PDB file of C-alpha atoms in Angstrom:
ATOM      1  CA  UNK A   9     -47.628 154.101  89.764  1.00  0.00           C
ATOM      2  CA  UNK A  10     -45.651 155.819  87.142  1.00  0.00           C
ATOM      3  CA  UNK A  11     -47.168 155.830  83.739  1.00  0.00           C
ATOM      4  CA  UNK A  12     -45.083 154.104  80.958  1.00  0.00           C
ATOM      5  CA  UNK A  13     -45.326 157.223  78.731  1.00  0.00           C
ATOM      6  CA  UNK A  14     -44.049 159.438  81.545  1.00  0.00           C
ATOM      7  CA  UNK A  15     -41.063 157.137  82.083  1.00  0.00           C
ATOM      8  CA  UNK A  16     -40.259 157.182  78.387  1.00  0.00           C
ATOM      9  CA  UNK A  17     -40.432 161.013  78.334  1.00  0.00           C
ATOM     10  CA  UNK A  18     -38.146 161.164  81.344  1.00  0.00           C
ATOM     11  CA  UNK A  19     -35.695 158.834  79.764  1.00  0.00           C
ATOM     12  CA  UNK A  20     -35.688 160.809  76.568  1.00  0.00           C
ATOM     13  CA  UNK A  21     -35.228 163.992  78.424  1.00  0.00           C
ATOM     14  CA  UNK A  22     -32.282 162.555  80.305  1.00  0.00           C
ATOM     15  CA  UNK A  23     -30.668 161.397  77.078  1.00  0.00           C
ATOM     16  CA  UNK A  24     -31.066 164.953  75.653  1.00  0.00           C
ATOM     17  CA  UNK A  25     -29.530 166.425  78.744  1.00  0.00           C
ATOM     18  CA  UNK A  26     -26.535 164.082  78.808  1.00  0.00           C
ATOM     19  CA  UNK A  27     -25.929 164.081  75.074  1.00  0.00           C
ATOM     20  CA  UNK A  28     -24.120 167.395  74.888  1.00  0.00           C
ATOM     21  CA  UNK A  29     -21.861 166.424  77.717  1.00  0.00           C
ATOM     22  CA  UNK A  30     -21.024 163.099  76.123  1.00  0.00           C
ATOM     23  CA  UNK A  31     -20.367 164.715  72.735  1.00  0.00           C
ATOM     24  CA  UNK A  32     -18.169 167.436  74.418  1.00  0.00           C
ATOM     25  CA  UNK A  33     -16.191 164.647  76.173  1.00  0.00           C
ATOM     26  CA  UNK A  34     -15.657 162.890  72.859  1.00  0.00           C
ATOM     27  CA  UNK A  35     -14.608 166.103  71.116  1.00  0.00           C
ATOM     28  CA  UNK A  36     -12.296 167.007  73.962  1.00  0.00           C
ATOM     29  CA  UNK A  37     -10.738 163.451  73.812  1.00  0.00           C
ATOM     30  CA  UNK A  38     -10.250 163.630  70.129  1.00  0.00           C
ATOM     31  CA  UNK A  39      -8.657 167.177  70.320  1.00  0.00           C
ATOM     32  CA  UNK A  40      -6.372 166.094  73.127  1.00  0.00           C
ATOM     33  CA  UNK A  41      -5.180 162.977  71.269  1.00  0.00           C
ATOM     34  CA  UNK A  42      -4.685 164.943  68.048  1.00  0.00           C
ATOM     35  CA  UNK A  43      -2.855 167.749  69.668  1.00  0.00           C
ATOM     36  CA  UNK A  44      -0.718 165.335  71.643  1.00  0.00           C
ATOM     37  CA  UNK A  45       0.376 163.364  68.564  1.00  0.00           C
ATOM     38  CA  UNK A  46       1.022 166.600  66.672  1.00  0.00           C
ATOM     39  CA  UNK A  47       2.967 168.147  69.440  1.00  0.00           C
ATOM     40  CA  UNK A  48       5.075 164.959  69.950  1.00  0.00           C
ATOM     41  CA  UNK A  49       5.949 165.019  66.198  1.00  0.00           C
ATOM     42  CA  UNK A  50       6.716 168.724  66.274  1.00  0.00           C
ATOM     43  CA  UNK A  51       8.971 168.328  69.319  1.00  0.00           C
ATOM     44  CA  UNK A  52      10.941 165.578  67.747  1.00  0.00           C
ATOM     45  CA  UNK A  53      11.342 167.433  64.492  1.00  0.00           C
ATOM     46  CA  UNK A  54      12.226 170.557  66.375  1.00  0.00           C
ATOM     47  CA  UNK A  55      14.835 168.778  68.428  1.00  0.00           C
ATOM     48  CA  UNK A  56      16.497 167.309  65.285  1.00  0.00           C
ATOM     49  CA  UNK A  57      16.589 170.694  63.587  1.00  0.00           C
ATOM     50  CA  UNK A  58      17.937 172.301  66.710  1.00  0.00           C
ATOM     51  CA  UNK A  59      20.699 169.798  67.044  1.00  0.00           C
ATOM     52  CA  UNK A  60      21.736 170.303  63.367  1.00  0.00           C
ATOM     53  CA  UNK A  61      21.766 174.095  63.754  1.00  0.00           C
ATOM     54  CA  UNK A  62      23.711 173.932  66.985  1.00  0.00           C
ATOM     55  CA  UNK A  63      26.231 171.520  65.357  1.00  0.00           C
ATOM     56  CA  UNK A  64      26.734 173.972  62.475  1.00  0.00           C
ATOM     57  CA  UNK A  65      27.193 176.813  64.907  1.00  0.00           C
ATOM     58  CA  UNK A  66      29.814 174.813  66.969  1.00  0.00           C
ATOM     59  CA  UNK A  67      31.564 173.795  63.709  1.00  0.00           C
ATOM     60  CA  UNK A  68      31.762 177.387  62.539  1.00  0.00           C
ATOM     61  CA  UNK A  69      32.963 178.639  65.842  1.00  0.00           C
ATOM     62  CA  UNK A  70      35.720 175.849  65.994  1.00  0.00           C
ATOM     63  CA  UNK A  71      36.780 176.775  62.385  1.00  0.00           C
ATOM     64  CA  UNK A  72      37.238 180.426  63.426  1.00  0.00           C
ATOM     65  CA  UNK A  73      39.142 179.515  66.607  1.00  0.00           C
ATOM     66  CA  UNK A  74      41.532 177.223  64.704  1.00  0.00           C
ATOM     67  CA  UNK A  75      42.118 179.945  62.055  1.00  0.00           C
ATOM     68  CA  UNK A  76      42.940 182.485  64.798  1.00  0.00           C
ATOM     69  CA  UNK A  77      45.315 180.128  66.544  1.00  0.00           C
ATOM     70  CA  UNK A  78      47.143 179.229  63.360  1.00  0.00           C
ATOM     71  CA  UNK A  79      47.304 182.869  62.265  1.00  0.00           C
ATOM     72  CA  UNK A  80      48.870 183.841  65.706  1.00  0.00           C
ATOM     73  CA  UNK A  81      51.619 181.157  65.055  1.00  0.00           C
ATOM     74  CA  UNK A  82      52.345 182.521  61.678  1.00  0.00           C
ATOM     75  CA  UNK A  83      52.532 186.159  62.850  1.00  0.00           C
ATOM     76  CA  UNK A  84      54.812 185.145  65.630  1.00  0.00           C
ATOM     77  CA  UNK A  85      57.169 183.375  63.099  1.00  0.00           C
ATOM     78  CA  UNK A  86      57.254 186.360  60.827  1.00  0.00           C
ATOM     79  CA  UNK A  87      57.908 188.837  63.614  1.00  0.00           C
ATOM     80  CA  UNK A  88      60.611 186.690  65.121  1.00  0.00           C
ATOM     81  CA  UNK A  89      64.331 187.015  64.465  1.00  0.00           C
ATOM     82  CA  UNK A  90      64.815 183.351  65.306  1.00  0.00           C
ATOM     83  CA  UNK A  91      65.189 181.716  61.892  1.00  0.00           C
ATOM     84  CA  UNK A  92      64.557 178.274  63.255  1.00  0.00           C
ATOM     85  CA  UNK A  93      61.128 179.083  64.769  1.00  0.00           C
ATOM     86  CA  UNK A  94      59.351 178.474  61.511  1.00  0.00           C
ATOM     87  CA  UNK A  95      60.613 174.922  61.335  1.00  0.00           C
ATOM     88  CA  UNK A  96      59.605 174.230  64.840  1.00  0.00           C
ATOM     89  CA  UNK A  97      55.934 175.141  64.409  1.00  0.00           C
ATOM     90  CA  UNK A  98      55.564 174.130  60.675  1.00  0.00           C
ATOM     91  CA  UNK A  99      54.159 170.685  61.470  1.00  0.00           C
ATOM     92  CA  UNK A 100      51.584 172.049  63.874  1.00  0.00           C
ATOM     93  CA  UNK A 101      50.593 174.824  61.469  1.00  0.00           C
ATOM     94  CA  UNK A 102      50.271 172.394  58.539  1.00  0.00           C
ATOM     95  CA  UNK A 103      48.088 169.999  60.610  1.00  0.00           C
ATOM     96  CA  UNK A 104      45.870 172.839  61.756  1.00  0.00           C
ATOM     97  CA  UNK A 105      45.647 174.205  58.261  1.00  0.00           C
ATOM     98  CA  UNK A 106      44.429 170.697  57.041  1.00  0.00           C
ATOM     99  CA  UNK A 107      41.813 170.661  59.818  1.00  0.00           C
ATOM    100  CA  UNK A 108      40.647 174.150  58.849  1.00  0.00           C
ATOM    101  CA  UNK A 109      40.294 173.113  55.291  1.00  0.00           C
ATOM    102  CA  UNK A 110      38.341 169.997  56.229  1.00  0.00           C
ATOM    103  CA  UNK A 111      35.955 172.044  58.402  1.00  0.00           C
ATOM    104  CA  UNK A 112      35.398 174.651  55.752  1.00  0.00           C
ATOM    105  CA  UNK A 113      34.555 172.011  53.134  1.00  0.00           C
ATOM    106  CA  UNK A 114      31.885 170.628  55.490  1.00  0.00           C
ATOM    107  CA  UNK A 115      30.613 174.144  56.067  1.00  0.00           C
ATOM    108  CA  UNK A 116      30.469 174.895  52.331  1.00  0.00           C
ATOM    109  CA  UNK A 117      28.532 171.649  51.804  1.00  0.00           C
ATOM    110  CA  UNK A 118      25.944 172.679  54.420  1.00  0.00           C
ATOM    111  CA  UNK A 119      25.210 176.345  53.484  1.00  0.00           C
ATOM    112  CA  UNK A 120      21.865 177.047  51.902  1.00  0.00           C
ATOM    113  CA  UNK A 121      20.683 180.580  52.619  1.00  0.00           C
ATOM    114  CA  UNK A 122      21.781 183.523  50.412  1.00  0.00           C
ATOM    115  CA  UNK A 123      23.230 185.333  53.450  1.00  0.00           C
ATOM    116  CA  UNK A 124      25.330 182.294  54.388  1.00  0.00           C
ATOM    117  CA  UNK A 125      26.644 181.942  50.906  1.00  0.00           C
ATOM    118  CA  UNK A 126      27.442 185.649  50.690  1.00  0.00           C
ATOM    119  CA  UNK A 127      29.309 185.512  54.097  1.00  0.00           C
ATOM    120  CA  UNK A 128      31.235 182.476  53.147  1.00  0.00           C
ATOM    121  CA  UNK A 129      32.260 184.028  49.789  1.00  0.00           C
ATOM    122  CA  UNK A 130      33.629 187.026  51.726  1.00  0.00           C
ATOM    123  CA  UNK A 131      35.623 184.561  53.892  1.00  0.00           C
ATOM    124  CA  UNK A 132      37.099 182.899  50.766  1.00  0.00           C
ATOM    125  CA  UNK A 133      38.130 186.124  49.353  1.00  0.00           C
ATOM    126  CA  UNK A 134      39.774 187.643  52.479  1.00  0.00           C
ATOM    127  CA  UNK A 135      41.459 184.267  53.247  1.00  0.00           C
ATOM    128  CA  UNK A 136      43.048 184.182  49.745  1.00  0.00           C
ATOM    129  CA  UNK A 137      44.334 187.761  50.116  1.00  0.00           C
ATOM    130  CA  UNK A 138      45.768 187.025  53.607  1.00  0.00           C
ATOM    131  CA  UNK A 139      47.379 183.782  52.647  1.00  0.00           C
ATOM    132  CA  UNK A 140      48.920 185.085  49.523  1.00  0.00           C
ATOM    133  CA  UNK A 141      50.493 187.990  51.403  1.00  0.00           C
ATOM    134  CA  UNK A 142      51.694 185.661  54.164  1.00  0.00           C
ATOM    135  CA  UNK A 143      53.387 183.402  51.704  1.00  0.00           C
ATOM    136  CA  UNK A 144      55.115 186.390  50.102  1.00  0.00           C
ATOM    137  CA  UNK A 145      56.455 187.496  53.503  1.00  0.00           C
ATOM    138  CA  UNK A 146      57.387 183.894  54.478  1.00  0.00           C
ATOM    139  CA  UNK A 147      59.330 183.509  51.233  1.00  0.00           C
ATOM    140  CA  UNK A 148      61.120 186.864  51.822  1.00  0.00           C
ATOM    141  CA  UNK A 149      62.045 185.785  55.339  1.00  0.00           C
ATOM    142  CA  UNK A 150      63.331 182.426  54.095  1.00  0.00           C
ATOM    143  CA  UNK A 151      65.499 184.290  51.662  1.00  0.00           C
ATOM    144  CA  UNK A 152      67.083 186.206  54.533  1.00  0.00           C
ATOM    145  CA  UNK A 153      65.030 189.386  54.450  1.00  0.00           C
ATOM    146  CA  UNK A 154      63.936 191.115  57.708  1.00  0.00           C
ATOM    147  CA  UNK A 155      60.132 191.727  57.673  1.00  0.00           C
ATOM    148  CA  UNK A 156      59.689 195.347  58.722  1.00  0.00           C
ATOM    149  CA  UNK A 157      56.862 196.638  60.783  1.00  0.00           C
ATOM    150  CA  UNK A 158      55.077 198.252  57.845  1.00  0.00           C
ATOM    151  CA  UNK A 159      54.755 194.869  56.053  1.00  0.00           C
ATOM    152  CA  UNK A 160      53.746 193.110  59.246  1.00  0.00           C
ATOM    153  CA  UNK A 161      51.079 195.734  59.731  1.00  0.00           C
ATOM    154  CA  UNK A 162      49.802 195.118  56.288  1.00  0.00           C
ATOM    155  CA  UNK A 163      49.509 191.424  56.992  1.00  0.00           C
ATOM    156  CA  UNK A 164      47.848 192.169  60.304  1.00  0.00           C
ATOM    157  CA  UNK A 165      45.191 194.216  58.421  1.00  0.00           C
ATOM    158  CA  UNK A 166      44.574 191.425  55.916  1.00  0.00           C
ATOM    159  CA  UNK A 167      44.253 188.910  58.834  1.00  0.00           C
ATOM    160  CA  UNK A 168      41.794 191.231  60.531  1.00  0.00           C
ATOM    161  CA  UNK A 169      39.674 191.190  57.427  1.00  0.00           C
ATOM    162  CA  UNK A 170      39.901 187.406  57.224  1.00  0.00           C
ATOM    163  CA  UNK A 171      39.019 186.845  60.948  1.00  0.00           C
ATOM    164  CA  UNK A 172      36.241 189.502  60.737  1.00  0.00           C
ATOM    165  CA  UNK A 173      34.773 187.759  57.819  1.00  0.00           C
ATOM    166  CA  UNK A 174      34.728 184.407  59.610  1.00  0.00           C
ATOM    167  CA  UNK A 175      33.024 185.944  62.635  1.00  0.00           C
ATOM    168  CA  UNK A 176      30.362 187.436  60.362  1.00  0.00           C
ATOM    169  CA  UNK A 177      29.716 183.925  59.136  1.00  0.00           C
ATOM    170  CA  UNK A 178      29.585 182.533  62.637  1.00  0.00           C
ATOM    171  CA  UNK A 179      26.969 185.215  63.330  1.00  0.00           C
ATOM    172  CA  UNK A 180      24.732 183.970  60.443  1.00  0.00           C
ATOM    173  CA  UNK A 181      24.838 180.495  62.133  1.00  0.00           C
ATOM    174  CA  UNK A 182      24.009 181.962  65.484  1.00  0.00           C
ATOM    175  CA  UNK A 183      21.134 184.037  64.002  1.00  0.00           C
ATOM    176  CA  UNK A 184      19.651 180.803  62.647  1.00  0.00           C
ATOM    177  CA  UNK A 185      19.777 179.103  65.958  1.00  0.00           C
ATOM    178  CA  UNK A 186      18.084 182.164  67.603  1.00  0.00           C
ATOM    179  CA  UNK A 187      15.413 182.505  64.881  1.00  0.00           C
ATOM    180  CA  UNK A 188      14.533 178.809  65.170  1.00  0.00           C
ATOM    181  CA  UNK A 189      14.184 179.033  68.950  1.00  0.00           C
ATOM    182  CA  UNK A 190      11.880 181.970  68.477  1.00  0.00           C
ATOM    183  CA  UNK A 191       9.771 180.079  65.843  1.00  0.00           C
ATOM    184  CA  UNK A 192       9.424 177.050  68.180  1.00  0.00           C
ATOM    185  CA  UNK A 193       8.338 179.170  71.066  1.00  0.00           C
ATOM    186  CA  UNK A 194       5.694 180.927  68.894  1.00  0.00           C
ATOM    187  CA  UNK A 195       4.409 177.616  67.574  1.00  0.00           C
ATOM    188  CA  UNK A 196       3.932 176.214  71.138  1.00  0.00           C
ATOM    189  CA  UNK A 197       2.153 179.352  72.146  1.00  0.00           C
ATOM    190  CA  UNK A 198      -0.064 179.139  69.223  1.00  0.00           C
ATOM    191  CA  UNK A 199      -0.918 175.488  70.022  1.00  0.00           C
ATOM    192  CA  UNK A 200      -1.807 176.458  73.586  1.00  0.00           C
ATOM    193  CA  UNK A 201      -4.066 179.306  72.391  1.00  0.00           C
ATOM    194  CA  UNK A 202      -5.863 177.048  69.882  1.00  0.00           C
ATOM    195  CA  UNK A 203      -6.537 174.336  72.498  1.00  0.00           C
ATOM    196  CA  UNK A 204      -7.631 176.956  75.140  1.00  0.00           C
ATOM    197  CA  UNK A 205      -9.935 178.505  72.577  1.00  0.00           C
ATOM    198  CA  UNK A 206     -11.487 175.131  71.729  1.00  0.00           C
ATOM    199  CA  UNK A 207     -12.057 174.378  75.386  1.00  0.00           C
ATOM    200  CA  UNK A 208     -13.768 177.633  76.122  1.00  0.00           C
ATOM    201  CA  UNK A 209     -15.888 177.143  73.100  1.00  0.00           C
ATOM    202  CA  UNK A 210     -17.009 173.772  74.182  1.00  0.00           C
ATOM    203  CA  UNK A 211     -17.826 175.048  77.689  1.00  0.00           C
ATOM    204  CA  UNK A 212     -19.806 177.968  76.213  1.00  0.00           C
ATOM    205  CA  UNK A 213     -21.836 175.460  74.203  1.00  0.00           C
ATOM    206  CA  UNK A 214     -22.535 173.383  77.200  1.00  0.00           C
ATOM    207  CA  UNK A 215     -23.817 176.408  79.003  1.00  0.00           C
ATOM    208  CA  UNK A 216     -26.223 177.349  76.244  1.00  0.00           C
TER     209      UNK A 216
END
C-alpha cells in the first residue's frame, strides 16, 4: 500500500516536471498571438503605403507620357508646311495640356522628400523654358515665317531637357517603391528571426 507521503511527493514531482512545459506552452501562445496581431497590422499598413506609392509612380509616368505625346504634336506642327495643321490639333493639344497641368498639381501636392522637390523644381524650370520658346516659334509661324532647322533643333534640345527632367522625377517615385519593398522584406525577415530565436530559447530552457 502506497504511503500518503510518498504519493504527495510523487504528485509534487510531477507538477514540477510539467510546470516548465505548461509555462513554455503559455509563452509560445502569447508570442504567437502577439506576433500574429502585429504582423497583420504591419501587413495592412504596408499594403496601404505600397498602394499610395504605386499610384504616385503611375501618376508620374502618365504625366510624362502625356507630355511627350503633346510635345510630339507641337513639333509636328512647327515642322510642317501645312498652315492648317495647327488648327486641326489645337483642341487635342489644349485638352492634353489641361490634363498635364491637373496631374502636375496633384503631384506637387504629394511631394515630401527633398529629392522629390528638387526634381520637380527642375521639371518646372525646363518646362517654362521649352514652352516659352515653343510659343515664340508658334507665333512666328502664325505670322507667316518658316521655322528653319536651327530653331527647330533648339526647341528639340529644350524639349529633351524637359522630358529628361520629368523622367528623373519618375525615377524618384520608382526609387521610393523599390526602397519600401526592400524595407518590408527586411522587416518580415527580422520578425521571422526573432520568433525563431525565441522558440530555440524556449526549447533550450526545457532541455536544461
